[in-house]
Tab-separated table of C-alpha atoms in Angstrom:
chain	number	residue	atom	x	y	z
A	26	MET	CA	-18.006	-16.825	8.310
A	27	GLU	CA	-16.387	-15.250	5.112
A	28	ARG	CA	-17.400	-11.879	4.367
A	29	TRP	CA	-16.520	-9.856	1.199
A	30	ILE	CA	-16.072	-6.196	1.062
A	31	GLU	CA	-15.753	-5.132	-2.639
A	32	HIS	CA	-12.543	-6.867	-4.026
A	33	TYR	CA	-11.378	-8.220	-0.436
A	34	SER	CA	-12.549	-11.388	1.733
A	35	SER	CA	-11.812	-12.004	5.246
A	36	ALA	CA	-10.417	-15.165	4.241
A	37	GLN	CA	-7.797	-13.429	2.318
A	38	LYS	CA	-4.158	-12.775	3.902
A	39	ILE	CA	-3.852	-9.114	3.386
A	40	LEU	CA	-0.849	-6.729	3.402
A	41	LEU	CA	-1.563	-3.248	3.589
A	42	VAL	CA	1.401	-0.921	2.810
A	43	GLY	CA	1.964	2.721	3.342
A	44	GLU	CA	-1.183	3.212	5.437
A	45	GLY	CA	-0.665	6.738	6.474
A	46	ASP	CA	-3.281	6.922	9.497
A	47	PHE	CA	-4.382	3.485	8.998
A	48	SER	CA	-7.884	4.679	8.176
A	49	PHE	CA	-8.500	2.331	5.524
A	50	SER	CA	-6.999	-0.914	7.396
A	51	ALA	CA	-8.948	-0.008	10.368
A	52	CYS	CA	-12.404	0.430	8.152
A	53	LEU	CA	-11.693	-3.008	6.454
A	54	ALA	CA	-11.037	-4.618	9.731
A	55	ARG	CA	-14.286	-3.099	10.983
A	56	ALA	CA	-16.170	-4.426	8.096
A	57	PHE	CA	-14.677	-7.881	8.445
A	58	GLY	CA	-15.206	-7.814	12.205
A	59	SER	CA	-11.837	-9.135	12.314
A	60	ALA	CA	-8.205	-8.189	11.370
A	61	THR	CA	-6.553	-11.596	11.971
A	62	ASN	CA	-5.840	-12.069	8.382
A	63	MET	CA	-4.205	-8.719	8.024
A	64	VAL	CA	-0.956	-6.850	8.375
A	65	ALA	CA	-1.139	-3.044	8.203
A	66	THR	CA	2.239	-1.058	7.694
A	67	CYS	CA	3.554	2.183	7.320
A	68	LEU	CA	6.916	3.943	6.509
A	69	GLU	CA	7.067	6.153	9.672
A	70	SER	CA	8.278	5.183	13.104
A	71	GLN	CA	5.778	4.956	15.861
A	72	ASP	CA	7.082	8.027	17.380
A	73	SER	CA	6.984	10.117	13.963
A	74	LEU	CA	3.386	8.727	12.924
A	75	TRP	CA	1.877	10.540	16.043
A	76	GLU	CA	3.290	13.681	15.094
A	77	LYS	CA	2.311	13.398	11.244
A	78	HIS	CA	-1.103	11.861	11.928
A	79	ARG	CA	-2.862	12.328	15.204
A	80	SER	CA	-5.829	10.958	13.977
A	81	CYS	CA	-4.224	7.527	13.748
A	82	ALA	CA	-4.799	6.444	17.642
A	83	SER	CA	-8.277	5.269	17.318
A	84	HIS	CA	-7.716	3.386	14.112
A	85	LEU	CA	-4.613	1.741	15.681
A	86	ASP	CA	-6.684	0.900	18.683
A	87	GLN	CA	-9.279	-0.804	16.578
A	88	LEU	CA	-6.835	-2.615	14.478
A	89	LYS	CA	-4.940	-4.119	17.601
A	90	ARG	CA	-8.361	-4.909	19.207
A	91	ARG	CA	-9.468	-6.840	16.156
A	92	GLY	CA	-6.116	-8.723	15.998
A	93	CYS	CA	-4.239	-7.111	12.978
A	94	LEU	CA	-0.430	-7.087	13.109
A	95	VAL	CA	0.607	-3.395	12.801
A	96	LEU	CA	4.271	-2.795	11.650
A	97	HIS	CA	6.201	0.614	11.479
A	98	ASP	CA	9.210	1.342	9.686
A	99	VAL	CA	8.269	-0.807	6.521
A	100	ASP	CA	9.707	0.700	3.209
A	101	VAL	CA	8.147	-0.550	0.171
A	102	TYR	CA	11.339	-0.529	-1.520
A	103	ASP	CA	12.474	-3.523	0.395
A	104	MET	CA	9.372	-5.039	2.422
A	105	ASP	CA	10.426	-8.310	0.928
A	106	ARG	CA	13.518	-8.349	3.020
A	107	HIS	CA	11.821	-6.785	6.287
A	108	ASP	CA	12.552	-8.982	9.395
A	109	ILE	CA	8.886	-10.100	10.120
A	110	LEU	CA	7.493	-9.953	6.578
A	111	LYS	CA	10.117	-11.715	4.561
A	112	TRP	CA	8.629	-14.954	5.986
A	113	TRP	CA	5.047	-14.162	4.783
A	114	LYS	CA	3.104	-14.618	1.861
A	115	PHE	CA	-0.208	-13.036	0.878
A	116	ASP	CA	-3.238	-13.078	-1.450
A	117	VAL	CA	-3.557	-9.387	-1.707
A	118	ILE	CA	-1.264	-6.531	-1.178
A	119	ILE	CA	-2.555	-2.949	-1.304
A	120	PHE	CA	-1.058	0.136	-1.740
A	121	ASN	CA	-3.335	3.277	-1.738
A	122	PHE	CA	-2.392	6.424	-3.142
A	123	PRO	CA	1.442	6.015	-3.206
A	124	HIS	CA	3.551	8.840	-3.118
A	125	ALA	CA	7.264	9.276	-3.208
A	126	GLY	CA	7.096	12.456	-0.960
A	127	HIS	CA	6.255	16.264	-0.900
A	128	TYR	CA	9.355	18.538	-1.800
A	129	PRO	CA	8.969	22.508	-1.431
A	130	TRP	CA	11.081	22.762	-4.801
A	131	LEU	CA	8.916	20.312	-6.797
A	132	ARG	CA	5.415	20.275	-7.999
A	133	GLU	CA	3.475	17.112	-9.076
A	134	ARG	CA	3.731	17.858	-12.608
A	135	ASP	CA	7.683	18.045	-12.699
A	136	ILE	CA	9.221	15.436	-14.216
A	137	GLU	CA	11.779	14.837	-11.242
A	138	LEU	CA	8.904	14.134	-9.062
A	139	ILE	CA	7.030	11.869	-11.611
A	140	GLN	CA	10.163	9.837	-11.924
A	141	MET	CA	10.552	9.600	-8.514
A	142	HIS	CA	6.810	8.219	-8.209
A	143	ARG	CA	7.565	5.743	-10.931
A	144	SER	CA	10.857	4.516	-9.099
A	145	LEU	CA	8.590	3.932	-5.826
A	146	LEU	CA	6.094	2.053	-7.825
A	147	THR	CA	8.663	-0.220	-9.610
A	148	MET	CA	10.393	-1.052	-6.326
A	149	PHE	CA	7.132	-1.745	-4.735
A	150	PHE	CA	6.231	-3.924	-7.481
A	151	GLU	CA	9.440	-5.842	-7.518
A	152	SER	CA	9.344	-6.494	-3.735
A	153	ALA	CA	5.415	-7.184	-3.560
A	154	ARG	CA	5.724	-9.748	-6.201
A	155	VAL	CA	8.018	-11.996	-4.277
A	156	MET	CA	5.377	-11.747	-1.370
A	157	LEU	CA	2.561	-12.975	-3.269
A	158	ASN	CA	0.775	-16.417	-2.811
A	159	TYR	CA	0.315	-18.224	-6.257
A	160	GLY	CA	-2.731	-16.450	-7.712
A	161	GLY	CA	-2.380	-13.436	-5.304
A	162	GLU	CA	-2.969	-9.904	-6.670
A	163	ILE	CA	-1.556	-6.503	-6.067
A	164	HIS	CA	-3.909	-3.429	-5.853
A	165	VAL	CA	-2.622	0.010	-6.277
A	166	THR	CA	-4.882	3.044	-5.922
A	167	THR	CA	-3.995	6.082	-7.781
A	168	ARG	CA	-5.691	9.203	-9.524
A	169	ASN	CA	-6.229	8.996	-13.123
A	170	ASP	CA	-6.051	12.582	-14.096
A	171	TYR	CA	-2.749	14.649	-15.151
A	172	PRO	CA	-0.157	14.251	-13.862
A	173	TYR	CA	-0.820	11.010	-11.989
A	174	ASN	CA	-1.897	9.223	-15.173
A	175	THR	CA	1.777	9.999	-16.535
A	176	TRP	CA	3.128	7.601	-14.162
A	177	ASN	CA	2.133	4.523	-16.248
A	178	VAL	CA	1.078	2.372	-13.376
A	179	GLU	CA	0.087	-0.515	-15.792
A	180	LYS	CA	3.462	-0.263	-17.874
A	181	LEU	CA	5.432	-0.371	-14.452
A	182	ALA	CA	3.740	-3.427	-13.279
A	183	GLU	CA	4.074	-5.158	-16.591
A	184	ASP	CA	7.648	-4.454	-16.545
A	185	CYS	CA	8.088	-6.098	-13.179
A	186	ARG	CA	6.644	-9.307	-14.923
A	187	LEU	CA	3.242	-8.510	-13.418
A	188	VAL	CA	-0.204	-9.115	-15.466
A	189	PHE	CA	-2.572	-6.085	-15.424
A	190	GLU	CA	-6.197	-7.545	-14.687
A	191	ARG	CA	-8.465	-4.637	-14.523
A	192	GLU	CA	-8.696	-0.677	-13.753
A	193	SER	CA	-11.849	0.173	-11.279
A	194	VAL	CA	-13.059	3.580	-11.395
A	195	VAL	CA	-15.016	5.243	-8.665
């Protein structure tokens, strides 16, 4: 039986990127009752993930028990060329709260870091675009206050030949 959770269906092939501690993907899998339709990824290696996100253990366990494919060392800059992912097409690709990294000498409002965020999103859009099934969607969650609203996510997507459909505000 197909289950819908907001914008997502258990029948969709879903790719989640930049998952951090995998809490969102685990929550989605729990709501669906299964994760056989999902691939959840993070940039970190398995070892560095444990150091950075100690809370990930239960989330990863839940995902694996529900049949989710979990991949480490997946860079959104070139995920379309990843050894496993390059063969897959998805109905939905989700990138929640993308971030180009934290640097002690940069603040979020510094133009250099804003440019890094824009570059990250542009490369993500280029890579994700070729991984979509016909009619597929890319969902990006960001803040809509300053300085995050200066990233111009909609324009970056349009520059990558994607069509902006809607903005959801919670």
